[in-house]
Short mmCIF file of C-alpha atoms and ligand atoms in Angstrom, two decimals:
data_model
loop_
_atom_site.label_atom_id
_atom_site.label_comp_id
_atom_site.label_asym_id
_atom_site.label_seq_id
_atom_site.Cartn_x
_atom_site.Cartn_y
_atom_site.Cartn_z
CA UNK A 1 0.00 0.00 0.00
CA UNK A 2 2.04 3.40 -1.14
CA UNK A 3 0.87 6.65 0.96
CA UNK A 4 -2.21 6.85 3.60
CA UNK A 5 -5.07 7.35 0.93
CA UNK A 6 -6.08 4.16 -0.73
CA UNK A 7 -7.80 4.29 -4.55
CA UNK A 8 -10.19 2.21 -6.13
CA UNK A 9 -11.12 1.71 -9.97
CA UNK A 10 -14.63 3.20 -9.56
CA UNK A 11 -15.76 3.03 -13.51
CA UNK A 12 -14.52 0.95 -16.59
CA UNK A 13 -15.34 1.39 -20.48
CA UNK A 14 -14.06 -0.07 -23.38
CA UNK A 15 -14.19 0.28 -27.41
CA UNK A 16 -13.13 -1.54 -30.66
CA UNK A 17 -13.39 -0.72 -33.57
CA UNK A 18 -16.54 -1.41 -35.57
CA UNK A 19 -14.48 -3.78 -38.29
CA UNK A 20 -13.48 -7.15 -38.03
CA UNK A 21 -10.50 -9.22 -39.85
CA UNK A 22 -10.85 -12.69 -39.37
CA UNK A 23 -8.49 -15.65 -39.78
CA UNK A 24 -9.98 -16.13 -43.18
CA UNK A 25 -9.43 -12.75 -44.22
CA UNK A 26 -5.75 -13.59 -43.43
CA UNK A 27 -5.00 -16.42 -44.74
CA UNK A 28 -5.88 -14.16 -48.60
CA UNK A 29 -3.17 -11.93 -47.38
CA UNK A 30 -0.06 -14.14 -45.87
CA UNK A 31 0.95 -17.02 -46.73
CA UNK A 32 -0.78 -18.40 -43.41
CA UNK A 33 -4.22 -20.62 -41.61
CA UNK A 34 -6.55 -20.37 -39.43
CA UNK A 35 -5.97 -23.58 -37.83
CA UNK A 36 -2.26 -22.52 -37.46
CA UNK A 37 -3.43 -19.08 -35.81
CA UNK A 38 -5.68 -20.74 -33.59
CA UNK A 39 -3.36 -23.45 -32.79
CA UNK A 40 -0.97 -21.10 -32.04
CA UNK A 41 -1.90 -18.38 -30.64
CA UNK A 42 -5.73 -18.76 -29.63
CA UNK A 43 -6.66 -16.05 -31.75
CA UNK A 44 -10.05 -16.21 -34.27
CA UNK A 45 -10.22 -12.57 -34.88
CA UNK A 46 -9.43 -9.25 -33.85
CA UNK A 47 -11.06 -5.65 -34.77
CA UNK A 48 -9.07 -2.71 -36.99
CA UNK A 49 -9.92 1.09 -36.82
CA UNK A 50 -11.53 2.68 -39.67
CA UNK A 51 -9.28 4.70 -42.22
CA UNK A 52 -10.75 7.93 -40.35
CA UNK A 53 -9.86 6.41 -36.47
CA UNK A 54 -6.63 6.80 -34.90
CA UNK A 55 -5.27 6.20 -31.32
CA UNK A 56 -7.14 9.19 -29.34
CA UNK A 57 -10.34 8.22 -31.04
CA UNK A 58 -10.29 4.84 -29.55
CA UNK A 59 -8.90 6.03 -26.56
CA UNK A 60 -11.75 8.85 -26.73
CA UNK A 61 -15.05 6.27 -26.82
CA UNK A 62 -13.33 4.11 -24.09
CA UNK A 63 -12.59 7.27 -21.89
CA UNK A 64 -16.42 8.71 -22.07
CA UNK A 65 -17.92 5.02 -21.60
CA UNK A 66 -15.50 4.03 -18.12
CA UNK A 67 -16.75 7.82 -17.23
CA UNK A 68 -20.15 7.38 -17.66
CA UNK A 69 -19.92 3.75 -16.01
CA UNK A 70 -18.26 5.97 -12.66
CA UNK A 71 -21.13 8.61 -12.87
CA UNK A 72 -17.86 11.50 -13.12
CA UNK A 73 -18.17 14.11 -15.40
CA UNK A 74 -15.20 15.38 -17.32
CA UNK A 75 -14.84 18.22 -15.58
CA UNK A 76 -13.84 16.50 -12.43
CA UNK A 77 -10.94 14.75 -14.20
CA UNK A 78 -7.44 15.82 -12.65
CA UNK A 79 -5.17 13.38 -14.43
CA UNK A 80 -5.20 11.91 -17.58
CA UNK A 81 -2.63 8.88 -18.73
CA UNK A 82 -3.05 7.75 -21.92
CA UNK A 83 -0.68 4.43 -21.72
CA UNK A 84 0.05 3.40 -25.61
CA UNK A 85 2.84 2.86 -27.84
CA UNK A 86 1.21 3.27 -30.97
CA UNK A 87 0.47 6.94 -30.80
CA UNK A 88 -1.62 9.68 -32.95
CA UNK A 89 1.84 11.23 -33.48
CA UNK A 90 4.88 11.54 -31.81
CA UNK A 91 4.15 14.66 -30.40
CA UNK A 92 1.56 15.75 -29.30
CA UNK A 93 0.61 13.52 -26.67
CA UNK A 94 -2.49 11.62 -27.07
CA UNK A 95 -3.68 12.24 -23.81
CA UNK A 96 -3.89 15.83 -24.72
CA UNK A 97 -6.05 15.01 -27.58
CA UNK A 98 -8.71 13.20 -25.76
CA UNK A 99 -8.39 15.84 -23.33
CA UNK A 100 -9.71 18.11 -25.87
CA UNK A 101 -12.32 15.71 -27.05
CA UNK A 102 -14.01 15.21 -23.90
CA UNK A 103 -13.69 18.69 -22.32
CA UNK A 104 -11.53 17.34 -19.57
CA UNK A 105 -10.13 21.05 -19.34
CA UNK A 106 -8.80 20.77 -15.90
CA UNK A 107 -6.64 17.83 -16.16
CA UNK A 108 -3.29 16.97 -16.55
CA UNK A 109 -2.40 14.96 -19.81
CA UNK A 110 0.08 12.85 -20.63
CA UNK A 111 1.33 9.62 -22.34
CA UNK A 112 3.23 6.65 -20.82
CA UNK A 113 5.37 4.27 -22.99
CA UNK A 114 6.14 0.63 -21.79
CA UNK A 115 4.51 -0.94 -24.71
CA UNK A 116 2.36 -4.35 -23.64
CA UNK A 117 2.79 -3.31 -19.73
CA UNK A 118 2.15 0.62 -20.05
CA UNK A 119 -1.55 0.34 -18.35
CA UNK A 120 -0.32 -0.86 -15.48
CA UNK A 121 2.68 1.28 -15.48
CA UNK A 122 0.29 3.89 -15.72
CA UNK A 123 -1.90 2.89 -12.89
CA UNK A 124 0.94 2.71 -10.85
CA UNK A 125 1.50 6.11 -11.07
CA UNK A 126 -1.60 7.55 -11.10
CA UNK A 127 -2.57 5.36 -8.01
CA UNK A 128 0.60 7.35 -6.56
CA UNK A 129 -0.12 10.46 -7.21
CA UNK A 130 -3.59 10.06 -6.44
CA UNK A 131 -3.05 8.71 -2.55
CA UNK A 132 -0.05 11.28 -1.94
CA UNK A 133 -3.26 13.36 -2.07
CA UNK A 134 -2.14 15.18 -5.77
CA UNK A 135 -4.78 14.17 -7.54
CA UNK A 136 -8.28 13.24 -6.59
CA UNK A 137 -9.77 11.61 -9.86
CA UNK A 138 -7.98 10.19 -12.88
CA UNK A 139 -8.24 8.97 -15.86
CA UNK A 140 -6.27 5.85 -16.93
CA UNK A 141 -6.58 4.60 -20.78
CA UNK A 142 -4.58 1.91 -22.47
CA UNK A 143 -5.29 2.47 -26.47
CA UNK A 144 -3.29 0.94 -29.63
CA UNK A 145 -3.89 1.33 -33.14
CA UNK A 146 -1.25 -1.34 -33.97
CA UNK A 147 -2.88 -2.07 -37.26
CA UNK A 148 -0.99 0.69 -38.51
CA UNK A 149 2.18 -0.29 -37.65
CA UNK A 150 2.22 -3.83 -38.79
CA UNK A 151 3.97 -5.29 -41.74
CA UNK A 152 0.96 -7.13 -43.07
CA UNK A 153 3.32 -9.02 -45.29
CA UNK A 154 5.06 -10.87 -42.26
CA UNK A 155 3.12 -13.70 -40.99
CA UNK A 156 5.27 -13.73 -38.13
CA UNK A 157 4.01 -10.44 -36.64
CA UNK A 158 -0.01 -9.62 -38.38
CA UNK A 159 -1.57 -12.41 -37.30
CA UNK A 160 -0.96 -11.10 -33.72
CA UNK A 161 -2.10 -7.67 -33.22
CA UNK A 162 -5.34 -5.63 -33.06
CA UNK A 163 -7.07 -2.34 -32.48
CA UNK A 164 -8.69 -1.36 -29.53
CA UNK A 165 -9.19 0.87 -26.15
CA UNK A 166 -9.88 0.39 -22.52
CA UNK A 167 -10.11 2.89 -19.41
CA UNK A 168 -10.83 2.81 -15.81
CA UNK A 169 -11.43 6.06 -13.42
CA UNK A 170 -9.47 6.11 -10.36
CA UNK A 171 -10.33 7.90 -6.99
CA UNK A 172 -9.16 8.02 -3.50
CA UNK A 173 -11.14 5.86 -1.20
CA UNK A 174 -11.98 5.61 1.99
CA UNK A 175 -13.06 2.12 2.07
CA UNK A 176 -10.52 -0.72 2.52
CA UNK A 177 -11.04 -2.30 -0.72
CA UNK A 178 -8.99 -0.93 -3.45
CA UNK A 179 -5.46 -1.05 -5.58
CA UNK A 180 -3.17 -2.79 -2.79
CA UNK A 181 -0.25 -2.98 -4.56
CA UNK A 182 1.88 -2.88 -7.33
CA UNK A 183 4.99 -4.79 -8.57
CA UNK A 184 6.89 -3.21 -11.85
CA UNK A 185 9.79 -4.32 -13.60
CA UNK A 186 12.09 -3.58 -17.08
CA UNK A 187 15.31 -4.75 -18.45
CA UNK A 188 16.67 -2.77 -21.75
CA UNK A 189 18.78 -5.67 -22.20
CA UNK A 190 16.24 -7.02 -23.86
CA UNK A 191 14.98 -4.21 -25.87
CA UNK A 192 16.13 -5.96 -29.18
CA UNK A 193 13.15 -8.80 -28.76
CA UNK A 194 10.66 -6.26 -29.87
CA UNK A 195 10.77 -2.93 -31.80
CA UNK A 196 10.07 -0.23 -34.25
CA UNK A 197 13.18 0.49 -35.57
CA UNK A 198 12.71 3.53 -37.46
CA UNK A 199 10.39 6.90 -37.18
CA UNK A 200 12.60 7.74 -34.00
CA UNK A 201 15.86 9.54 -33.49
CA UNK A 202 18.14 7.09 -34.01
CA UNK A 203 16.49 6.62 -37.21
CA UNK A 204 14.03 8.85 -39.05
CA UNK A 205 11.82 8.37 -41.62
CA UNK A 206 13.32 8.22 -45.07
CA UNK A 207 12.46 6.61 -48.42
CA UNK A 208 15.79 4.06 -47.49
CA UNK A 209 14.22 2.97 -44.37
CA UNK A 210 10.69 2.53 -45.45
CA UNK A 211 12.07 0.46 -48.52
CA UNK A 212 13.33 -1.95 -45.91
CA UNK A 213 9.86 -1.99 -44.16
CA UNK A 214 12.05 -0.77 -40.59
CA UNK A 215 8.89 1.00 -39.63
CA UNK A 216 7.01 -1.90 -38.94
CA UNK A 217 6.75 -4.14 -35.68
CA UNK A 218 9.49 -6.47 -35.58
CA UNK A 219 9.60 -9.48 -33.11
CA UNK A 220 11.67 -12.09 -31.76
CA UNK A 221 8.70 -14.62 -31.34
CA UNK A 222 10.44 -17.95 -29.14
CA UNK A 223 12.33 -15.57 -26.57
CA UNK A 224 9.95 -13.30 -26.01
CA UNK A 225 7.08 -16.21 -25.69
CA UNK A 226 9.69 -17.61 -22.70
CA UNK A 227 10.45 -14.42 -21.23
CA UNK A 228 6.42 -13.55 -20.67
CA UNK A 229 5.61 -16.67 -19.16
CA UNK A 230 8.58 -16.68 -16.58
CA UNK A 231 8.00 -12.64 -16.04
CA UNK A 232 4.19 -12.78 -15.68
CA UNK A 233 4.06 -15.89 -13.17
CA UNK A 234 6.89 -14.01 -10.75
CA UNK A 235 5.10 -11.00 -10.90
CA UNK A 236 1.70 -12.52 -9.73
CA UNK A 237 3.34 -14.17 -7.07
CA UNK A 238 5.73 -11.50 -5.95
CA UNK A 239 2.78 -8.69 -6.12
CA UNK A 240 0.70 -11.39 -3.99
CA UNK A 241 3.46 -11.90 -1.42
CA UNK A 242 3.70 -7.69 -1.12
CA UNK A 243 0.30 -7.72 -0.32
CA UNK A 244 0.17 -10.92 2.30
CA UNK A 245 -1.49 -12.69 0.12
CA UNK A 246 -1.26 -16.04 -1.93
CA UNK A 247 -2.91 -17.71 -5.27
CA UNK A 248 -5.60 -19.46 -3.03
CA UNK A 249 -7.03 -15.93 -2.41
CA UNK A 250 -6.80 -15.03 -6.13
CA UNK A 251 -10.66 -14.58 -7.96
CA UNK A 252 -9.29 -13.47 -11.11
CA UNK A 253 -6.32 -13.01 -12.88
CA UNK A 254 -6.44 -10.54 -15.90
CA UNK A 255 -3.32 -11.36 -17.84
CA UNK A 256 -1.81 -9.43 -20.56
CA UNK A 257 -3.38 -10.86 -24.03
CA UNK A 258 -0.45 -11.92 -26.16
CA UNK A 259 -0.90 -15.71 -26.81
CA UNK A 260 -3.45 -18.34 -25.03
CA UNK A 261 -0.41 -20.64 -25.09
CA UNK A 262 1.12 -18.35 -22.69
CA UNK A 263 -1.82 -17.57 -20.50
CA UNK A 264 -1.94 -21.39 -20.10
CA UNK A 265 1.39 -22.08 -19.18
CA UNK A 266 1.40 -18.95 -16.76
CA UNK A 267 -2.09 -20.63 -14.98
CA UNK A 268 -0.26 -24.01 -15.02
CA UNK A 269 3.20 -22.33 -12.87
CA UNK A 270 0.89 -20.75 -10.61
CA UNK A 271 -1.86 -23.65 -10.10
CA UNK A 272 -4.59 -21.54 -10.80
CA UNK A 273 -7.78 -23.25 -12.29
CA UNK A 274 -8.07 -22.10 -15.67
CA UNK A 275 -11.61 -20.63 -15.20
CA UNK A 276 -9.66 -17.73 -12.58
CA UNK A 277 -8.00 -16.51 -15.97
CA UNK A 278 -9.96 -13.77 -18.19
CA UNK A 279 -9.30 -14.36 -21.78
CA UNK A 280 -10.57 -12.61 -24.72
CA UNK A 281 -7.84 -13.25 -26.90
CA UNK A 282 -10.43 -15.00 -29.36
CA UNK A 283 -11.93 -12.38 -30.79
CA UNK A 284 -9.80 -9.39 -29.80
CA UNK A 285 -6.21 -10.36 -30.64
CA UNK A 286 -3.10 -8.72 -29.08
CA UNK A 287 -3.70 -4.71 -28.59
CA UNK A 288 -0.95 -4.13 -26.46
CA UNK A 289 -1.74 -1.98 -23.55
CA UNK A 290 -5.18 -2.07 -24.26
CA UNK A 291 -5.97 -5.76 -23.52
CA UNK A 292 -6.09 -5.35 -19.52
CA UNK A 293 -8.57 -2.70 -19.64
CA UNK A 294 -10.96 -4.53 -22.14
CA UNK A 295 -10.71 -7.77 -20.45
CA UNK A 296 -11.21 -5.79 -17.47
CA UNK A 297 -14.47 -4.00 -18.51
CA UNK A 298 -15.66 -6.92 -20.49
CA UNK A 299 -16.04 -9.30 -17.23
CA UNK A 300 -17.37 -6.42 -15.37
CA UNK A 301 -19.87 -5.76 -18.46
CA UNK A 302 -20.79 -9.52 -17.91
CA UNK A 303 -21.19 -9.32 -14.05
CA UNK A 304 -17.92 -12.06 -13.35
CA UNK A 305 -16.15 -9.45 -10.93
CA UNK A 306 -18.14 -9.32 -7.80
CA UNK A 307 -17.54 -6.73 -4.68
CA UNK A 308 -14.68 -8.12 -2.52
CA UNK A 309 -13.18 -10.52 -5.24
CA UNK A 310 -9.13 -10.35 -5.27
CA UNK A 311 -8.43 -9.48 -9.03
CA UNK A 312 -4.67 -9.14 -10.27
CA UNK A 313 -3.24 -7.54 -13.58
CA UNK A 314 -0.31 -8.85 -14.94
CA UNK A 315 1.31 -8.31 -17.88
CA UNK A 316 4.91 -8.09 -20.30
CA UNK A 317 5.76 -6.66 -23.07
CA UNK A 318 8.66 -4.84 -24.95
CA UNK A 319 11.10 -3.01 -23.11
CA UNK A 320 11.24 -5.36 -21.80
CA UNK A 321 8.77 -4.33 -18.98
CA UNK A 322 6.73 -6.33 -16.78
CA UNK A 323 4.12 -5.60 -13.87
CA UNK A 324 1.30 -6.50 -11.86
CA UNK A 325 -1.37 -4.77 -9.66
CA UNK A 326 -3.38 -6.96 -6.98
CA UNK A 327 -6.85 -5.17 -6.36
CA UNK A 328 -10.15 -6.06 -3.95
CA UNK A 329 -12.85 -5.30 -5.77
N1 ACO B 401 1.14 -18.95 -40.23
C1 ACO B 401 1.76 -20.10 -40.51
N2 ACO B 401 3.00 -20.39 -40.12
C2 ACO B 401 3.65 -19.45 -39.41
C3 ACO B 401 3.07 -18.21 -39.07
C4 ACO B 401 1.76 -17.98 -39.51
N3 ACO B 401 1.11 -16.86 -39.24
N4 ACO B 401 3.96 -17.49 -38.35
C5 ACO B 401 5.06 -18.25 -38.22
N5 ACO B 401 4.88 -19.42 -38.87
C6 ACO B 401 5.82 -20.54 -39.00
C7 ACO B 401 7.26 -20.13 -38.84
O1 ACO B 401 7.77 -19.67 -40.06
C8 ACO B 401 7.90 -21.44 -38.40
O2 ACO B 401 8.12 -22.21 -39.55
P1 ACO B 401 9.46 -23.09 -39.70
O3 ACO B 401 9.42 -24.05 -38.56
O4 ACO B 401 9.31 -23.69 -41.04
O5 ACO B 401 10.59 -22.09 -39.60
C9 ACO B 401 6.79 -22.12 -37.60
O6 ACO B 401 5.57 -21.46 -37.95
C10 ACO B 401 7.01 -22.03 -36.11
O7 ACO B 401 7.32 -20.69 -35.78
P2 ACO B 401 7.61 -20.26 -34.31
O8 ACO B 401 7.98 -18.80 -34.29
O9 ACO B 401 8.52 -21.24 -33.64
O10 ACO B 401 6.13 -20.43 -33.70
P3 ACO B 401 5.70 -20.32 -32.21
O11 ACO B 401 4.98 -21.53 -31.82
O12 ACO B 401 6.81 -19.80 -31.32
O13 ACO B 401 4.61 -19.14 -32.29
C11 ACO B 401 4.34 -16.81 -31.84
C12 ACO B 401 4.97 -17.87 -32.74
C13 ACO B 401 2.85 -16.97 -31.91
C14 ACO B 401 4.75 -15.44 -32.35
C15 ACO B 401 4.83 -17.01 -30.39
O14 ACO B 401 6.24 -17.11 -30.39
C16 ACO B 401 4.43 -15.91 -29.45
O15 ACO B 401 3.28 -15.77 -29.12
N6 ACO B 401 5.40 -15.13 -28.93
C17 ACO B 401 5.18 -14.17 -27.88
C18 ACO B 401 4.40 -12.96 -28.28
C19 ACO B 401 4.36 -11.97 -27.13
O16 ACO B 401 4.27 -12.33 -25.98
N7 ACO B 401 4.51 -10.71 -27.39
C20 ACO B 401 4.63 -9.77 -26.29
C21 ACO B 401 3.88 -8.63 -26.42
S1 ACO B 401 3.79 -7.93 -28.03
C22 ACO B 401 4.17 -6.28 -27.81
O17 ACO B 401 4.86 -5.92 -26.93
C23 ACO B 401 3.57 -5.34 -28.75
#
């Protein structure tokens, strides 16, 4: 527990995009099948934003839907994090772009980078900043438009990703129930597994680099698949142990969305039933720091979290980073 106020997630709201691609539709464009993706990777479909959508449009509809769902008007928003790594532009932030959109005019904006991990990187903070008594309400959204940073000609890497948005508001509480704790993690030593090469300052766009396609999403599929399921199983059980707690008291774990294989394996290390993990890799596919939120919001939507359950995020991604938050509903 950081500082003397506690904070609770007291709304959620997601949003994907309208259109679907399928496995079927993939398998016309790569050299691939929708038995292998399934096999795979769990994945049956995932949704793409519209020609006209980009990140803080997403990141817009699931802001105004998690505030609705808290009954808190814009207006009362202090802090907005918009955690993504597949932004509107490099500058300016997203997060200043939705505050625009949804007349947030008070609140602080900015974006947090730690790719797959960033939402609860960004919770993290905002939980800080929001018991050191900063802050009384914020706004947390995890939003991707990875579609437009895929090489759709490599198999390897377009099967994987998708589009979408997810938010939660934050406030103190004064109940005991709440974000307990948080566990965070990165290594740059492994900041070679996955990457954007170029767009950035070490090396900007030019007709050379888009020739060799270095502005797409490159990954090193086999160690990064290893990596996430050692990193996410230590940092349920280490964020557990912070908060006295163990995998018994565990209702549901909301795990990063990057392969069922991996969600498995990570349910398997930590002998938790299968039915404790929320997956909707099926039909939403990999969108980065937006899986935790729409997981999130989609098992509230269907009534699975109840008051008092023991719910903890986890996720990995590039970075490397790695984190998990243990919360009582
Ligand atoms: N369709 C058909 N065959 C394919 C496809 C495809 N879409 N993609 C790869 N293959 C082939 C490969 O070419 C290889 O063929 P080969 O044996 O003839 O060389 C074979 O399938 C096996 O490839 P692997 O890479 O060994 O397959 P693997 O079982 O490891 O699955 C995958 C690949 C799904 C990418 C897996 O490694 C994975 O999920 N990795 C982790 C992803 C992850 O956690 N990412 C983190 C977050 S992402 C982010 O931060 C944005």
């Amino acid at each position: 527990m950081h500082g003397q106020i506690r904070t609770a997630v007291v709304g959620t709201g997601s949003y994907l995009p309208e259109k679907v691609l399928t496995n079927a539709d993939l398998e016309r464009m790569v050299d691939t099948t929708d038995e292998w993706i399934q096999t795979r990777t769990g994945i049956k479909e995932r949704h793409i934003a519209s020609p006209d959508e980009a990140t803080s449009d997403l990141a817009t509809q699931a802001a105004s839907r998690a505030l609705e769902s808290a009954n808190v008007e814009a207006g009362e928003v202090d802090l907005i994090i918009v955690a993504t790594c597949t932004p509107d532009m490099l500058l300016p932030a997203t997060a200043c772009i939705v505050q625009h959109n949804i007349k947030a005019h008070k609140a602080v904006a900015f974006d947090l980078e730690a790719a797959c991990s960033g939402f609860i990187y960004a919770l993290s903070v905002a939980s800080n900043l929001i018991s050191s008594g900063i802050y009384h309400t914020a706004l947390i959204i995890g939003a991707e438009t990875f579609s437009r940073f895929i090489d759709w000609k490599d198999r390897s890497t377009c099967v994987l990703l998708g589009d979408g948005a997810g938010a939660v508001v934050l406030r103190a509480t004064p109940k005991s129930n709440g974000l307990l704790d948080f566990y965070l993690g990165a290594d740059g030593g492994g900041a070679e597994y996955m990457k954007i090469p170029a767009g950035g300052s070490r090396l900007p766009a030019s007709h050379d680099v888009i020739n060799q396609r270095l502005h797409y999403f490159q990954m090193r599929g086999n160690e990064t698949f290893k990596a996430a399921i050692k990193l996410m199983s230590y940092s349920t059980k280490r964020v557990l142990k912070q908060s006295g707690l163990s995998i018994a008291d565990v209702d549901y774990l909301i795990p990063h969305q990057a392969n069922v294989r991996i969600m498995e394996a990570v349910a398997k290390r930590l002998s938790l039933p299968l039915d404790k993990i929320i997956i909707n890799i099926q039909s939403c596919g990999n969108t980065s720091a937006a899986t935790i939120p729409i997981a999130l919001d989609q098992a509230v939507q269907e009534g699975k979290i109840a008051d008092g359950n023991l719910i903890v995020l986890v996720s990995f991604g590039a970075g490397l980073t790695w984190g998990a938050c243990a919360i009582k509903w």
